[in-house]
Amino acid sequence: MSTDTQTRLMRPEAGHGSGRWWALVVLAMAQLMVVLDATIVNIALPTAQADLGFSDADRQWVVTGYALAFGSLLLLGGRLSDFFGRKKMFLIGLVGFALASALGGAANGLEMLIVARALQGAFGALLAPAALSLLSTTFTEPAERGKAFGIFGAISGAGGAVGLLLGGVLTEYASWRWCLYVNLVIAAIAVVGGLMKLQDEPVDGKGKIDIPGVVSVVIGLVGLVYGLGKAETDGWTAAATLIPIIVGVVFLIAFVLIERRVAQPLLPLRVVLDRNRGGSYAAIGIAGAGMFGIFLFLTYFLTAVLGFTPIQTGLAFLPMLACIMVSATLAGSILTPKVGPRPLVPAGALIAAVGMAYLTRLQLDSSYAGGVLPGLLIIGLGLGLVFAPTQNAATSGVQHHDAGVASAMINTVQQIGGSIGTALLSSFAATAATNYASSHAPSAALAAEAQLQSYHTVFWWSCAFFLVCAVVSAFMFRSGPLDVDPDAPPAMAH
Protein backbone atom coordinates (compact mmCIF):
# COMPACT_ATOMS: atom_id res chain seq x y z
CA MET A 1 0.00 0.00 0.00
CA SER A 2 1.42 3.40 -1.00
CA THR A 3 2.17 6.17 1.48
CA ASP A 4 -0.54 8.38 -0.02
CA THR A 5 -3.13 5.59 0.28
CA GLN A 6 -2.18 5.11 3.94
CA THR A 7 -2.48 8.84 4.50
CA ARG A 8 -5.95 8.94 3.01
CA LEU A 9 -7.04 6.02 5.17
CA MET A 10 -5.67 7.80 8.25
CA ARG A 11 -7.48 11.03 7.39
CA PRO A 12 -10.24 11.99 9.87
CA GLU A 13 -13.70 11.20 8.64
CA ALA A 14 -15.24 14.61 9.19
CA GLY A 15 -15.12 14.98 5.44
CA HIS A 16 -18.31 12.90 5.29
CA GLY A 17 -21.80 14.34 5.61
CA SER A 18 -22.60 18.01 6.03
CA GLY A 19 -19.19 18.71 7.61
CA ARG A 20 -17.65 18.94 4.15
CA TRP A 21 -19.99 21.70 3.08
CA TRP A 22 -19.46 23.68 6.27
CA ALA A 23 -15.74 23.32 5.59
CA LEU A 24 -16.36 24.78 2.13
CA VAL A 25 -18.08 27.79 3.70
CA VAL A 26 -15.05 28.41 5.93
CA LEU A 27 -12.55 28.03 3.09
CA ALA A 28 -14.62 30.21 0.77
CA MET A 29 -14.74 33.00 3.39
CA ALA A 30 -10.96 32.95 3.68
CA GLN A 31 -10.54 32.97 -0.10
CA LEU A 32 -12.95 35.88 -0.41
CA MET A 33 -10.98 37.86 2.17
CA VAL A 34 -7.69 37.36 0.31
CA VAL A 35 -9.13 38.12 -3.14
CA LEU A 36 -11.25 41.13 -2.24
CA ASP A 37 -8.36 42.72 -0.35
CA ALA A 38 -6.59 43.23 -3.67
CA THR A 39 -9.31 45.71 -4.75
CA ILE A 40 -11.07 46.94 -1.62
CA VAL A 41 -8.08 49.07 -0.62
CA ASN A 42 -7.94 50.63 -4.11
CA ILE A 43 -11.30 52.28 -3.49
CA ALA A 44 -10.14 53.54 -0.08
CA LEU A 45 -6.76 54.85 -1.29
CA PRO A 46 -7.76 58.42 -2.26
CA THR A 47 -9.42 58.96 1.13
CA ALA A 48 -6.51 57.36 2.99
CA GLN A 49 -4.09 59.53 1.04
CA ALA A 50 -5.94 62.69 2.05
CA ASP A 51 -6.11 61.55 5.68
CA LEU A 52 -2.46 60.48 6.04
CA GLY A 53 -1.00 63.06 3.68
CA PHE A 54 1.19 61.01 1.32
CA SER A 55 1.98 61.77 -2.32
CA ASP A 56 0.64 60.20 -5.52
CA ALA A 57 4.08 58.66 -6.15
CA ASP A 58 4.03 56.94 -2.75
CA ARG A 59 0.44 55.76 -3.14
CA GLN A 60 1.33 52.83 -5.42
CA TRP A 61 3.38 51.21 -2.64
CA VAL A 62 0.23 50.57 -0.62
CA VAL A 63 -0.87 48.27 -3.45
CA THR A 64 2.57 47.05 -4.52
CA GLY A 65 3.62 46.13 -0.97
CA TYR A 66 0.79 43.61 -0.76
CA ALA A 67 1.45 42.23 -4.25
CA LEU A 68 5.19 41.81 -3.70
CA ALA A 69 4.85 39.91 -0.41
CA PHE A 70 1.91 37.81 -1.55
CA GLY A 71 3.28 36.83 -4.96
CA SER A 72 6.83 36.10 -3.84
CA LEU A 73 5.99 34.00 -0.75
CA LEU A 74 3.15 31.84 -2.12
CA LEU A 75 5.31 28.83 -3.05
CA LEU A 76 6.95 28.87 0.38
CA GLY A 77 3.51 29.11 1.98
CA GLY A 78 2.30 26.13 -0.02
CA ARG A 79 5.30 24.02 0.94
CA LEU A 80 4.96 24.94 4.63
CA SER A 81 1.38 23.66 4.44
CA ASP A 82 2.58 20.36 2.99
CA PHE A 83 5.28 19.95 5.63
CA PHE A 84 3.61 21.22 8.82
CA GLY A 85 -0.12 20.82 8.23
CA ARG A 86 -2.61 22.73 6.10
CA LYS A 87 -5.10 23.41 8.85
CA LYS A 88 -2.34 24.81 11.07
CA MET A 89 -1.04 27.10 8.30
CA PHE A 90 -4.60 28.09 7.41
CA LEU A 91 -5.33 29.22 10.97
CA ILE A 92 -1.95 30.97 11.34
CA GLY A 93 -2.59 32.74 8.05
CA LEU A 94 -6.06 33.85 9.14
CA VAL A 95 -4.91 35.23 12.49
CA GLY A 96 -1.86 36.92 10.98
CA PHE A 97 -3.91 38.46 8.18
CA ALA A 98 -6.40 39.81 10.70
CA LEU A 99 -3.69 41.32 12.92
CA ALA A 100 -1.98 42.89 9.89
CA SER A 101 -5.35 44.34 8.85
CA ALA A 102 -5.81 45.82 12.32
CA LEU A 103 -2.36 47.39 12.08
CA GLY A 104 -3.24 48.92 8.72
CA GLY A 105 -6.57 50.22 9.95
CA ALA A 106 -4.81 51.96 12.85
CA ALA A 107 -2.01 53.36 10.63
CA ASN A 108 -0.89 56.88 11.52
CA GLY A 109 1.33 57.30 8.44
CA LEU A 110 2.35 55.88 5.11
CA GLU A 111 5.17 53.70 6.46
CA MET A 112 2.91 51.93 8.94
CA LEU A 113 0.28 51.35 6.24
CA ILE A 114 2.84 49.87 3.80
CA VAL A 115 4.26 47.56 6.49
CA ALA A 116 0.73 46.39 7.32
CA ARG A 117 -0.04 45.71 3.67
CA ALA A 118 3.20 43.73 3.23
CA LEU A 119 2.33 41.66 6.32
CA GLN A 120 -1.14 41.06 4.88
CA GLY A 121 0.50 39.74 1.72
CA ALA A 122 2.87 37.49 3.67
CA PHE A 123 0.10 35.91 5.76
CA GLY A 124 -2.12 35.73 2.68
CA ALA A 125 0.64 33.65 1.08
CA LEU A 126 0.19 31.14 3.94
CA LEU A 127 -3.58 31.30 3.83
CA ALA A 128 -4.43 31.01 0.13
CA PRO A 129 -2.59 27.75 -0.75
CA ALA A 130 -3.64 26.15 2.53
CA ALA A 131 -7.30 26.90 1.75
CA LEU A 132 -7.16 25.52 -1.78
CA SER A 133 -5.25 22.38 -0.77
CA LEU A 134 -7.69 21.75 2.12
CA LEU A 135 -10.50 22.00 -0.41
CA SER A 136 -8.69 19.53 -2.66
CA THR A 137 -8.16 16.95 0.10
CA THR A 138 -11.65 17.42 1.59
CA PHE A 139 -13.57 16.82 -1.63
CA THR A 140 -12.26 13.78 -3.49
CA GLU A 141 -15.46 12.33 -5.05
CA PRO A 142 -15.65 13.76 -8.62
CA ALA A 143 -19.23 15.14 -8.58
CA GLU A 144 -18.92 16.76 -5.14
CA ARG A 145 -15.43 17.98 -5.95
CA GLY A 146 -16.71 19.63 -9.12
CA LYS A 147 -19.49 21.39 -7.24
CA ALA A 148 -17.14 22.55 -4.48
CA PHE A 149 -14.59 23.91 -6.95
CA GLY A 150 -17.38 25.58 -8.91
CA ILE A 151 -18.41 27.54 -5.82
CA PHE A 152 -14.80 28.26 -4.86
CA GLY A 153 -13.98 29.37 -8.41
CA ALA A 154 -17.02 31.66 -8.49
CA ILE A 155 -15.84 33.35 -5.30
CA SER A 156 -12.31 33.71 -6.66
CA GLY A 157 -13.62 35.33 -9.81
CA ALA A 158 -16.12 37.57 -8.04
CA GLY A 159 -13.91 38.65 -5.13
CA GLY A 160 -12.36 41.58 -6.97
CA ALA A 161 -15.71 43.14 -7.81
CA VAL A 162 -17.05 42.43 -4.31
CA GLY A 163 -14.04 44.37 -3.03
CA LEU A 164 -14.99 47.34 -5.22
CA LEU A 165 -18.55 47.36 -3.89
CA LEU A 166 -17.64 46.78 -0.24
CA GLY A 167 -14.84 49.33 -0.45
CA GLY A 168 -17.23 51.92 -1.81
CA VAL A 169 -19.83 51.31 0.89
CA LEU A 170 -17.34 51.33 3.76
CA THR A 171 -15.43 54.37 2.50
CA GLU A 172 -18.58 56.40 1.90
CA TYR A 173 -20.55 55.49 5.02
CA ALA A 174 -17.88 54.56 7.60
CA SER A 175 -14.17 55.21 7.03
CA TRP A 176 -11.39 54.03 4.77
CA ARG A 177 -9.98 52.29 7.84
CA TRP A 178 -12.96 49.91 7.85
CA CYS A 179 -11.80 48.57 4.48
CA LEU A 180 -9.07 46.93 6.59
CA TYR A 181 -10.96 46.40 9.85
CA VAL A 182 -13.64 44.37 8.03
CA ASN A 183 -11.09 41.55 7.73
CA LEU A 184 -11.18 41.14 11.53
CA VAL A 185 -14.84 40.18 11.32
CA ILE A 186 -14.36 37.77 8.41
CA ALA A 187 -11.25 36.21 9.95
CA ALA A 188 -12.88 35.75 13.38
CA ILE A 189 -15.78 33.81 11.85
CA ALA A 190 -13.43 31.77 9.67
CA VAL A 191 -11.12 30.90 12.60
CA VAL A 192 -14.03 29.60 14.70
CA GLY A 193 -15.40 27.68 11.72
CA GLY A 194 -11.94 26.33 10.89
CA LEU A 195 -11.35 25.04 14.41
CA MET A 196 -14.74 23.31 14.39
CA LYS A 197 -15.12 22.03 10.84
CA LEU A 198 -11.75 21.64 9.11
CA GLN A 199 -9.89 18.34 9.20
CA ASP A 200 -6.35 17.74 8.03
CA GLU A 201 -4.20 14.82 7.06
CA PRO A 202 -1.37 13.72 9.37
CA VAL A 203 2.05 15.13 8.44
CA ASP A 204 5.43 13.81 9.47
CA GLY A 205 6.95 17.28 9.90
CA LYS A 206 10.32 15.99 8.71
CA GLY A 207 10.43 17.81 5.39
CA LYS A 208 13.32 20.17 4.76
CA ILE A 209 12.76 23.59 3.32
CA ASP A 210 14.63 24.14 0.06
CA ILE A 211 16.47 27.32 1.14
CA PRO A 212 18.27 27.98 -2.20
CA GLY A 213 14.94 27.51 -3.97
CA VAL A 214 13.16 29.88 -1.58
CA VAL A 215 15.81 32.59 -1.96
CA SER A 216 15.94 32.35 -5.75
CA VAL A 217 12.16 32.32 -6.29
CA VAL A 218 11.52 35.16 -3.81
CA ILE A 219 14.19 37.38 -5.43
CA GLY A 220 12.96 36.36 -8.87
CA LEU A 221 9.29 37.08 -8.23
CA VAL A 222 9.96 40.30 -6.28
CA GLY A 223 12.20 41.54 -9.09
CA LEU A 224 9.65 40.68 -11.77
CA VAL A 225 6.62 42.15 -9.96
CA TYR A 226 8.54 45.25 -8.85
CA GLY A 227 9.90 45.90 -12.34
CA LEU A 228 6.48 45.48 -13.93
CA GLY A 229 5.05 47.88 -11.37
CA LYS A 230 7.69 50.49 -12.25
CA ALA A 231 6.88 50.16 -15.96
CA GLU A 232 3.57 51.90 -15.35
CA THR A 233 5.20 54.98 -13.81
CA ASP A 234 8.72 55.08 -15.28
CA GLY A 235 8.24 53.50 -18.71
CA TRP A 236 9.53 50.26 -20.21
CA THR A 237 13.00 51.54 -21.13
CA ALA A 238 13.86 53.02 -17.74
CA ALA A 239 16.64 51.36 -15.72
CA ALA A 240 14.27 51.17 -12.74
CA THR A 241 12.04 48.94 -14.88
CA LEU A 242 14.52 46.86 -16.88
CA ILE A 243 17.06 46.00 -14.19
CA PRO A 244 14.55 44.44 -11.72
CA ILE A 245 12.84 42.53 -14.54
CA ILE A 246 16.16 41.15 -15.83
CA VAL A 247 17.27 40.23 -12.30
CA GLY A 248 13.89 38.58 -11.72
CA VAL A 249 14.08 36.50 -14.90
CA VAL A 250 17.67 35.40 -14.15
CA PHE A 251 16.76 34.27 -10.63
CA LEU A 252 13.65 32.45 -11.86
CA ILE A 253 15.78 30.55 -14.38
CA ALA A 254 18.19 29.74 -11.53
CA PHE A 255 15.20 28.55 -9.48
CA VAL A 256 14.20 26.05 -12.17
CA LEU A 257 17.78 24.73 -12.37
CA ILE A 258 17.92 24.38 -8.58
CA GLU A 259 14.59 22.54 -8.47
CA ARG A 260 15.89 19.98 -10.94
CA ARG A 261 18.78 19.06 -8.64
CA VAL A 262 17.72 19.27 -4.99
CA ALA A 263 16.35 16.25 -3.13
CA GLN A 264 13.33 18.05 -1.62
CA PRO A 265 12.49 20.88 -4.05
CA LEU A 266 10.25 23.79 -3.11
CA LEU A 267 8.34 23.19 -6.35
CA PRO A 268 8.72 19.62 -7.63
CA LEU A 269 8.72 19.94 -11.42
CA ARG A 270 6.39 16.95 -11.65
CA VAL A 271 3.65 19.26 -10.33
CA VAL A 272 4.02 21.70 -13.24
CA LEU A 273 4.84 19.26 -16.04
CA ASP A 274 1.51 17.41 -15.83
CA ARG A 275 -0.49 18.58 -18.85
CA ASN A 276 -3.68 19.39 -16.98
CA ARG A 277 -1.96 21.25 -14.18
CA GLY A 278 0.35 23.05 -16.59
CA GLY A 279 -2.66 23.97 -18.68
CA SER A 280 -4.50 25.32 -15.66
CA TYR A 281 -1.53 27.45 -14.59
CA ALA A 282 -1.10 28.86 -18.10
CA ALA A 283 -4.82 29.55 -18.49
CA ILE A 284 -5.27 31.32 -15.17
CA GLY A 285 -2.12 33.41 -15.67
CA ILE A 286 -3.19 34.63 -19.12
CA ALA A 287 -6.79 35.17 -18.04
CA GLY A 288 -5.53 37.06 -14.98
CA ALA A 289 -3.74 39.50 -17.28
CA GLY A 290 -6.90 40.03 -19.30
CA MET A 291 -9.10 40.51 -16.25
CA PHE A 292 -7.44 43.78 -15.32
CA GLY A 293 -8.92 45.27 -18.48
CA ILE A 294 -12.29 44.70 -16.87
CA PHE A 295 -11.81 45.72 -13.27
CA LEU A 296 -9.30 48.54 -13.63
CA PHE A 297 -10.15 50.32 -16.86
CA LEU A 298 -13.89 49.70 -16.88
CA THR A 299 -13.88 51.22 -13.38
CA TYR A 300 -12.17 54.28 -14.90
CA PHE A 301 -14.87 54.46 -17.59
CA LEU A 302 -17.70 54.17 -15.08
CA THR A 303 -16.31 56.89 -12.83
CA ALA A 304 -14.77 59.29 -15.37
CA VAL A 305 -17.29 59.03 -18.22
CA LEU A 306 -20.54 57.94 -16.59
CA GLY A 307 -19.85 59.79 -13.34
CA PHE A 308 -20.55 56.82 -11.06
CA THR A 309 -19.83 57.05 -7.33
CA PRO A 310 -17.74 54.30 -5.67
CA ILE A 311 -20.92 52.53 -4.53
CA GLN A 312 -22.54 52.79 -7.96
CA THR A 313 -19.34 51.43 -9.52
CA GLY A 314 -19.38 48.42 -7.21
CA LEU A 315 -23.07 47.80 -7.89
CA ALA A 316 -22.41 48.03 -11.63
CA PHE A 317 -20.26 44.88 -11.44
CA LEU A 318 -22.86 42.80 -9.57
CA PRO A 319 -24.56 41.41 -12.71
CA MET A 320 -21.17 40.11 -13.85
CA LEU A 321 -20.71 38.45 -10.45
CA ALA A 322 -24.06 36.74 -10.78
CA CYS A 323 -23.09 35.37 -14.19
CA ILE A 324 -19.71 34.17 -12.87
CA MET A 325 -21.41 32.32 -10.03
CA VAL A 326 -24.00 30.71 -12.31
CA SER A 327 -21.55 29.54 -14.97
CA ALA A 328 -18.83 28.51 -12.46
CA THR A 329 -21.30 26.45 -10.45
CA LEU A 330 -22.68 24.87 -13.62
CA ALA A 331 -19.19 24.15 -14.95
CA GLY A 332 -17.97 22.83 -11.62
CA SER A 333 -20.87 20.65 -10.55
CA ILE A 334 -22.20 19.31 -13.86
CA LEU A 335 -19.82 19.81 -16.77
CA THR A 336 -16.27 19.37 -15.43
CA PRO A 337 -16.87 15.91 -13.86
CA LYS A 338 -18.25 14.71 -17.21
CA VAL A 339 -16.06 16.31 -19.87
CA GLY A 340 -13.05 17.77 -18.03
CA PRO A 341 -11.56 21.23 -18.59
CA ARG A 342 -10.47 20.92 -22.23
CA PRO A 343 -13.76 22.00 -23.89
CA LEU A 344 -14.84 24.32 -21.07
CA VAL A 345 -11.84 26.62 -20.52
CA PRO A 346 -11.34 27.50 -24.21
CA ALA A 347 -15.09 28.08 -24.59
CA GLY A 348 -15.14 30.31 -21.51
CA ALA A 349 -12.12 32.30 -22.72
CA LEU A 350 -13.73 32.78 -26.14
CA ILE A 351 -16.96 34.00 -24.54
CA ALA A 352 -14.99 36.43 -22.36
CA ALA A 353 -13.16 37.66 -25.48
CA VAL A 354 -16.52 38.37 -27.15
CA GLY A 355 -17.56 40.37 -24.09
CA MET A 356 -14.36 42.42 -24.17
CA ALA A 357 -14.82 43.08 -27.90
CA TYR A 358 -18.35 44.30 -27.18
CA LEU A 359 -16.97 46.86 -24.70
CA THR A 360 -14.87 48.42 -27.47
CA ARG A 361 -18.16 49.85 -28.81
CA LEU A 362 -18.48 52.17 -25.80
CA GLN A 363 -18.71 55.89 -26.59
CA LEU A 364 -18.78 59.03 -24.46
CA ASP A 365 -22.59 59.10 -24.67
CA SER A 366 -23.06 55.36 -24.00
CA SER A 367 -25.33 54.30 -21.16
CA TYR A 368 -24.69 51.63 -18.56
CA ALA A 369 -27.71 49.52 -19.56
CA GLY A 370 -27.11 49.61 -23.29
CA GLY A 371 -23.32 49.87 -23.43
CA VAL A 372 -21.66 48.36 -20.36
CA LEU A 373 -24.12 45.79 -19.01
CA PRO A 374 -24.30 43.40 -22.01
CA GLY A 375 -20.51 43.15 -22.12
CA LEU A 376 -20.30 42.47 -18.38
CA LEU A 377 -22.91 39.69 -18.61
CA ILE A 378 -21.05 37.98 -21.47
CA ILE A 379 -17.68 38.29 -19.71
CA GLY A 380 -19.12 36.91 -16.47
CA LEU A 381 -20.50 33.82 -18.19
CA GLY A 382 -17.11 33.21 -19.79
CA LEU A 383 -15.00 33.74 -16.67
CA GLY A 384 -17.04 31.24 -14.68
CA LEU A 385 -16.19 28.56 -17.25
CA VAL A 386 -12.50 29.45 -16.89
CA PHE A 387 -12.15 29.67 -13.11
CA ALA A 388 -13.94 26.56 -11.86
CA PRO A 389 -12.29 23.95 -14.16
CA THR A 390 -8.79 25.48 -13.87
CA GLN A 391 -8.80 25.53 -10.06
CA ASN A 392 -10.05 21.95 -10.05
CA ALA A 393 -7.42 20.84 -12.58
CA ALA A 394 -4.62 22.57 -10.66
CA THR A 395 -4.99 20.11 -7.78
CA SER A 396 -6.53 17.04 -9.44
CA GLY A 397 -4.42 13.91 -9.45
CA VAL A 398 -1.64 15.53 -7.44
CA GLN A 399 -0.01 13.48 -4.70
CA HIS A 400 -1.24 14.58 -1.29
CA HIS A 401 2.18 15.70 -0.09
CA ASP A 402 2.32 18.10 -3.09
CA ALA A 403 -1.20 19.52 -2.72
CA GLY A 404 -0.08 22.68 -0.93
CA VAL A 405 2.53 23.73 -3.47
CA ALA A 406 0.23 22.79 -6.37
CA SER A 407 -2.41 25.07 -4.85
CA ALA A 408 0.14 27.83 -4.31
CA MET A 409 1.10 27.79 -7.98
CA ILE A 410 -2.35 28.81 -9.17
CA ASN A 411 -2.30 31.86 -6.89
CA THR A 412 1.27 32.64 -7.97
CA VAL A 413 0.52 32.59 -11.70
CA GLN A 414 -2.65 34.62 -11.17
CA GLN A 415 -0.65 37.21 -9.24
CA ILE A 416 2.10 37.34 -11.87
CA GLY A 417 -0.46 37.43 -14.69
CA GLY A 418 -2.26 40.30 -13.00
CA SER A 419 0.99 42.22 -12.53
CA ILE A 420 1.94 41.72 -16.17
CA GLY A 421 -1.57 42.70 -17.26
CA THR A 422 -1.56 45.85 -15.14
CA ALA A 423 1.82 46.97 -16.49
CA LEU A 424 1.12 46.15 -20.13
CA LEU A 425 -2.42 47.51 -20.25
CA SER A 426 -1.50 50.70 -18.39
CA SER A 427 1.37 51.27 -20.81
CA PHE A 428 -0.81 50.58 -23.85
CA ALA A 429 -3.51 52.90 -22.51
CA ALA A 430 -1.10 55.78 -21.93
CA THR A 431 0.45 55.36 -25.39
CA ALA A 432 -2.96 55.23 -27.08
CA ALA A 433 -4.16 58.38 -25.32
CA THR A 434 -0.96 60.27 -26.18
CA ASN A 435 -1.01 59.22 -29.85
CA TYR A 436 -4.68 60.17 -30.22
CA ALA A 437 -4.17 63.57 -28.63
CA SER A 438 -1.12 64.35 -30.78
CA SER A 439 -2.85 63.40 -34.03
CA HIS A 440 -6.06 65.45 -33.52
CA ALA A 441 -6.74 69.15 -33.43
CA PRO A 442 -7.14 70.61 -29.91
CA SER A 443 -10.74 70.88 -28.78
CA ALA A 444 -12.82 70.91 -25.61
CA ALA A 445 -13.60 67.21 -25.98
CA LEU A 446 -10.10 66.07 -27.00
CA ALA A 447 -9.01 64.88 -23.55
CA ALA A 448 -12.17 62.82 -23.08
CA GLU A 449 -11.89 61.35 -26.59
CA ALA A 450 -8.22 60.45 -26.01
CA GLN A 451 -9.14 58.73 -22.75
CA LEU A 452 -11.91 56.79 -24.48
CA GLN A 453 -9.39 55.68 -27.12
CA SER A 454 -7.15 54.37 -24.35
CA TYR A 455 -10.05 52.33 -22.93
CA HIS A 456 -10.81 50.85 -26.37
CA THR A 457 -7.14 49.89 -26.77
CA VAL A 458 -7.13 48.14 -23.40
CA PHE A 459 -10.35 46.26 -24.13
CA TRP A 460 -8.95 45.01 -27.45
CA TRP A 461 -5.75 43.84 -25.74
CA SER A 462 -7.77 42.11 -23.02
CA CYS A 463 -9.77 40.44 -25.78
CA ALA A 464 -6.45 39.25 -27.26
CA PHE A 465 -5.34 37.85 -23.88
CA PHE A 466 -8.53 35.79 -23.66
CA LEU A 467 -8.08 34.53 -27.23
CA VAL A 468 -4.54 33.41 -26.38
CA CYS A 469 -5.93 31.74 -23.24
CA ALA A 470 -8.42 29.83 -25.39
CA VAL A 471 -5.76 28.57 -27.82
CA VAL A 472 -3.28 27.59 -25.09
CA SER A 473 -5.99 25.79 -23.10
CA ALA A 474 -7.21 23.85 -26.13
CA PHE A 475 -3.71 22.52 -26.78
CA MET A 476 -2.48 21.93 -23.23
CA PHE A 477 -5.38 20.26 -21.44
CA ARG A 478 -5.98 16.53 -21.87
CA SER A 479 -9.35 15.35 -23.10
CA GLY A 480 -11.75 13.64 -20.73
CA PRO A 481 -12.57 13.96 -17.01
CA LEU A 482 -9.89 14.87 -14.50
CA ASP A 483 -7.90 12.33 -12.50
CA VAL A 484 -8.86 12.88 -8.87
CA ASP A 485 -7.29 9.91 -7.07
CA PRO A 486 -3.59 10.68 -6.59
CA ASP A 487 -2.82 6.98 -6.44
CA ALA A 488 -4.39 6.34 -9.82
CA PRO A 489 -2.04 5.82 -12.77
CA PRO A 490 -1.43 8.91 -14.90
CA ALA A 491 -4.01 9.50 -17.59
CA MET A 492 -3.02 8.80 -21.14
CA ALA A 493 -2.43 11.92 -23.22
CA HIS A 494 -5.01 12.49 -25.89
Coordinates of C-alpha atoms in Angstrom, one line a residue, residues 83 103 269 319:
F83 CA 5.3 19.9 5.6
L103 CA -2.4 47.4 12.1
L269 CA 8.7 19.9 -11.4
P319 CA -24.6 41.4 -12.7

